Every structure is written in structure tokens, then in C-alpha cells.
CSV table of C-alpha atoms in Angstrom, one decimal:
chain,number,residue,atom,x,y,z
A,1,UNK,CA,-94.8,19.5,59.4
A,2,UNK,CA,-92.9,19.0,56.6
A,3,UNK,CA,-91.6,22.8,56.5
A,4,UNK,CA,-90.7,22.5,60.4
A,5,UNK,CA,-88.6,19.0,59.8
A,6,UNK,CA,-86.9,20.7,56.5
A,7,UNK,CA,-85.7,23.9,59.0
A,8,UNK,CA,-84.8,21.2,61.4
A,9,UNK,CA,-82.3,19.3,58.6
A,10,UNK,CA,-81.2,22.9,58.3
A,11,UNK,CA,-80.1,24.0,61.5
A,12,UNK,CA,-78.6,20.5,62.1
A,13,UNK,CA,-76.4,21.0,59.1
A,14,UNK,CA,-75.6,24.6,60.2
A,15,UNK,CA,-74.5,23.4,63.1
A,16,UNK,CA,-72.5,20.6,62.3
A,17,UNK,CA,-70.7,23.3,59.6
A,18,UNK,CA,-69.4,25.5,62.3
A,19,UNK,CA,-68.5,22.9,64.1
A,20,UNK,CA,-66.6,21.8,61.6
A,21,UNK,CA,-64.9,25.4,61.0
A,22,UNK,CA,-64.5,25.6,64.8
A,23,UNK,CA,-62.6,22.5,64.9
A,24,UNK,CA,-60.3,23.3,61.6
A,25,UNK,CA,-59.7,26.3,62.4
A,26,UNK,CA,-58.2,25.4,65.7
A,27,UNK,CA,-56.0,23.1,64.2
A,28,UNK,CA,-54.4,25.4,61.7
A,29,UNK,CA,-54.4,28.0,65.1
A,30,UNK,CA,-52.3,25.2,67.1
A,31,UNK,CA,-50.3,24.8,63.7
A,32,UNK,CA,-49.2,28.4,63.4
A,33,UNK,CA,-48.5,28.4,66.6
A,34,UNK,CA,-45.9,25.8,66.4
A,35,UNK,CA,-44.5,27.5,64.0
A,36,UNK,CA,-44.1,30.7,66.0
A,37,UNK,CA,-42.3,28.9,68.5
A,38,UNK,CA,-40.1,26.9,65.7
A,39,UNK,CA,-39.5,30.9,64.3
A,40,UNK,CA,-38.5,32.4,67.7
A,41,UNK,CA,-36.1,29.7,68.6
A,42,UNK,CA,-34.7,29.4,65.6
A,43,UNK,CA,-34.3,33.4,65.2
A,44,UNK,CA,-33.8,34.3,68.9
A,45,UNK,CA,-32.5,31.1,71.3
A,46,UNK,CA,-30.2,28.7,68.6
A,47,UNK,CA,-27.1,29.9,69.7
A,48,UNK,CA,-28.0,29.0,73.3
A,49,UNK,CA,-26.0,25.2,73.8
A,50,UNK,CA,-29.5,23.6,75.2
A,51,UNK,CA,-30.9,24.3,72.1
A,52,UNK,CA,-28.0,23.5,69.0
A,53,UNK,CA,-27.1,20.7,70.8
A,54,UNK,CA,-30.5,19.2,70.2
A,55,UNK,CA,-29.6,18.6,66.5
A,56,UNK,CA,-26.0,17.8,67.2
A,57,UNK,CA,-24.2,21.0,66.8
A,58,UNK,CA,-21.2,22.6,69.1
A,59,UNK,CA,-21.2,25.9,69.7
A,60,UNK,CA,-18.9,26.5,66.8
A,61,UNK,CA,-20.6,25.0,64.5
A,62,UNK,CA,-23.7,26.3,65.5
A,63,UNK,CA,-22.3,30.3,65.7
A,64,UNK,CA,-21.0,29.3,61.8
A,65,UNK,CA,-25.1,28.1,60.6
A,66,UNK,CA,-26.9,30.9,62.6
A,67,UNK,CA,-27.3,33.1,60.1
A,68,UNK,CA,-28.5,30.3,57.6
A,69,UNK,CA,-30.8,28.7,60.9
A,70,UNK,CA,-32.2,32.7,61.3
A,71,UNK,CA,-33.1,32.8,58.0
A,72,UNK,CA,-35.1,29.5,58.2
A,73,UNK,CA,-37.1,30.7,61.3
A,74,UNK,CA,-38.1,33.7,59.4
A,75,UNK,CA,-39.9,31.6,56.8
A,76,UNK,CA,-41.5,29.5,59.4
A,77,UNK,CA,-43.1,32.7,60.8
A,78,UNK,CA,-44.0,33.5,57.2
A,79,UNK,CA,-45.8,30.1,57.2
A,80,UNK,CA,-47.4,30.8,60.6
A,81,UNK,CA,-48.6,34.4,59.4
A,82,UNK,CA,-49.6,33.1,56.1
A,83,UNK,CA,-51.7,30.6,58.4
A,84,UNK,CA,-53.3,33.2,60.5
A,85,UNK,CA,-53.8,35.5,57.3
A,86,UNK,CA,-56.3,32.7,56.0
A,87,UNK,CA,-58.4,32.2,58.8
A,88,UNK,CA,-59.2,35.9,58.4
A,89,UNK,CA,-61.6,37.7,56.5
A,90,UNK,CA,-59.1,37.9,53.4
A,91,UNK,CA,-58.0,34.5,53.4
A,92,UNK,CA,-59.8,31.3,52.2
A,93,UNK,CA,-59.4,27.6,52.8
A,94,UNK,CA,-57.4,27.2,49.4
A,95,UNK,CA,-54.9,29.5,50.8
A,96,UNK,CA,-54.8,27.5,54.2
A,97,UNK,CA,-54.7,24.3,52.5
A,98,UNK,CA,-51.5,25.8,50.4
A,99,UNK,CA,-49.8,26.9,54.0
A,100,UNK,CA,-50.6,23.6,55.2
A,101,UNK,CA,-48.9,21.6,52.5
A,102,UNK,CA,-46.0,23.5,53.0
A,103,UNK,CA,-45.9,22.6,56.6
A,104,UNK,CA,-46.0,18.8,55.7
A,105,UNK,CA,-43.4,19.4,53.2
A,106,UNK,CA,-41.1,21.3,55.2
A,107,UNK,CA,-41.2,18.7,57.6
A,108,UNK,CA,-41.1,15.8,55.7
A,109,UNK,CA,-37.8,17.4,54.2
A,110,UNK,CA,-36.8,18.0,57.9
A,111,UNK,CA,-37.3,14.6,58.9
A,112,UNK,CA,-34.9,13.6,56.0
A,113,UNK,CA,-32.2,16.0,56.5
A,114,UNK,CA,-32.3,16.9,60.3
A,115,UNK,CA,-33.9,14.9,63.1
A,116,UNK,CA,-36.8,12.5,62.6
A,117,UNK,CA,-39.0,14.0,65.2
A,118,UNK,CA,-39.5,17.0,63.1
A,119,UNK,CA,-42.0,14.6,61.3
A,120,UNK,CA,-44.0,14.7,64.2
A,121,UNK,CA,-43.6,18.4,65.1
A,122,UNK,CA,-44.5,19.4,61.7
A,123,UNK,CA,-45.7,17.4,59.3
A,124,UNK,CA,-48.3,14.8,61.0
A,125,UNK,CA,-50.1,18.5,63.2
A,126,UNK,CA,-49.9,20.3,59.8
A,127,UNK,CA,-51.8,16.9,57.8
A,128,UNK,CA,-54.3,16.3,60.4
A,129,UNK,CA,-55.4,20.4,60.2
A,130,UNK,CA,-55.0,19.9,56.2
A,131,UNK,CA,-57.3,16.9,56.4
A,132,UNK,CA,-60.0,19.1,58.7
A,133,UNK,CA,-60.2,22.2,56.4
A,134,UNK,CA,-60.6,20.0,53.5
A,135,UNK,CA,-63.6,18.2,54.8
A,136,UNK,CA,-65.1,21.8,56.8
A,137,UNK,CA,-64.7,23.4,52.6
């Protein structure tokens, strides 16, 4: 009896592990995907007024940053690749967490210097994965 209730803990713990790694793992998935998006406007759509005049630019003065505003949408694909890249069989949650923190960094700085809803965009999706692969480690 004592074997089948010690296999039982087992399984149980198992269990609740990949769930765990399910959940986290979703997260940092929903997380790089933001990013994609935040990459492919930034890189592909800022010029377009809809989208510059969201963080108060004209169309002048959004044609003058575009470069500079292409450039930062590269790096956020970088974060959304490095993301992906350490859910796979190479990566490892250390590398994730690392990602992650520069998520919530890059947004706290963006909620400082740009528009306070990138603190919600980036930095509170990017904790709350942080917080789930710690705890699934």
C-alpha cells in the first residue's frame, strides 16, 4: 500500500509540473507574440497616420523617427525570437527569465518616455509570464 500511495504522490506531482510548464509556457508564447506584433508595426505600418498618431506624431515627424522607430521593432522581434528560442529544446528557463526582464524593462522605460499604456502592453504580460516560469523551474 505504501509503494502504490508513494507512485500516487508521484504522478500527482508530475502532473501538476506540466501543468505548470503548460501554463508558463503559454504566457511567454502570448508574450512573444506581442512582441511580433509591436516588431511588425513598428518595422512595417508606423508611417501609416492611424498608427504615429497614436503616440502623438505628424506625419513629418513621424517620416523623420522611422528609421530610429524600425530599428526598435527589430529588437522587439529579437526579444520575441529570443523568447521562442527558450522554450525550445536549446533554451532553458534562465534564458526566458532573461527575455522576460527585458520585456518588463523595456516597458517600464516606455511607460516613462512614451505612453503609459505600454506598461500594460509590456511590462505587466511580460511579469505575470516571468512570475510563472519562475515557480514551473
Amino acid at each position: 500500500m505504501h509503494l502504490v500511495s508513494r507512485v500516487s504522490e508521484w504522478n500527482k506531482s508530475q502532473i501538476d509540473k506540466r501543468s505548470n510548464n503548460l501554463i508558463s509556457a503559454t504566457l511567454v508564447i502570448l508574450v512573444s507574440v506581442i512582441h511580433f506584433a509591436i516588431a511588425t508595426v513598428e518595422m512595417f505600418f508606423w508611417r501609416l497616420p492611424k498608427v504615429h498618431s497614436r503616440l502623438g506624431f505628424d506625419t513629418e515627424g513621424a517620416n523623420k523617427v522611422a528609421p530610429i522607430v524600425a530599428n526598435a521593432g527589430l529588437y522587439n522581434s529579437f526579444i520575441a525570437c529570443g523568447l521562442i528560442f527558450g522554450l525550445s529544446s536549446w533554451g532553458s528557463p534562465s534564458m526566458i527569465l532573461f527575455f522576460l526582464t527585458c520585456v518588463i524593462v523595456a516597458g517600464i522605460y516606455g511607460a516613462l518616455t512614451l505612453k503609459p499604456t505600454t506598461l500594460v502592453l509590456q511590462s505587466i504580460p511580460g511579469a505575470i509570464a516571468w512570475v510563472a516560469v519562475w515557480l514551473s523551474k
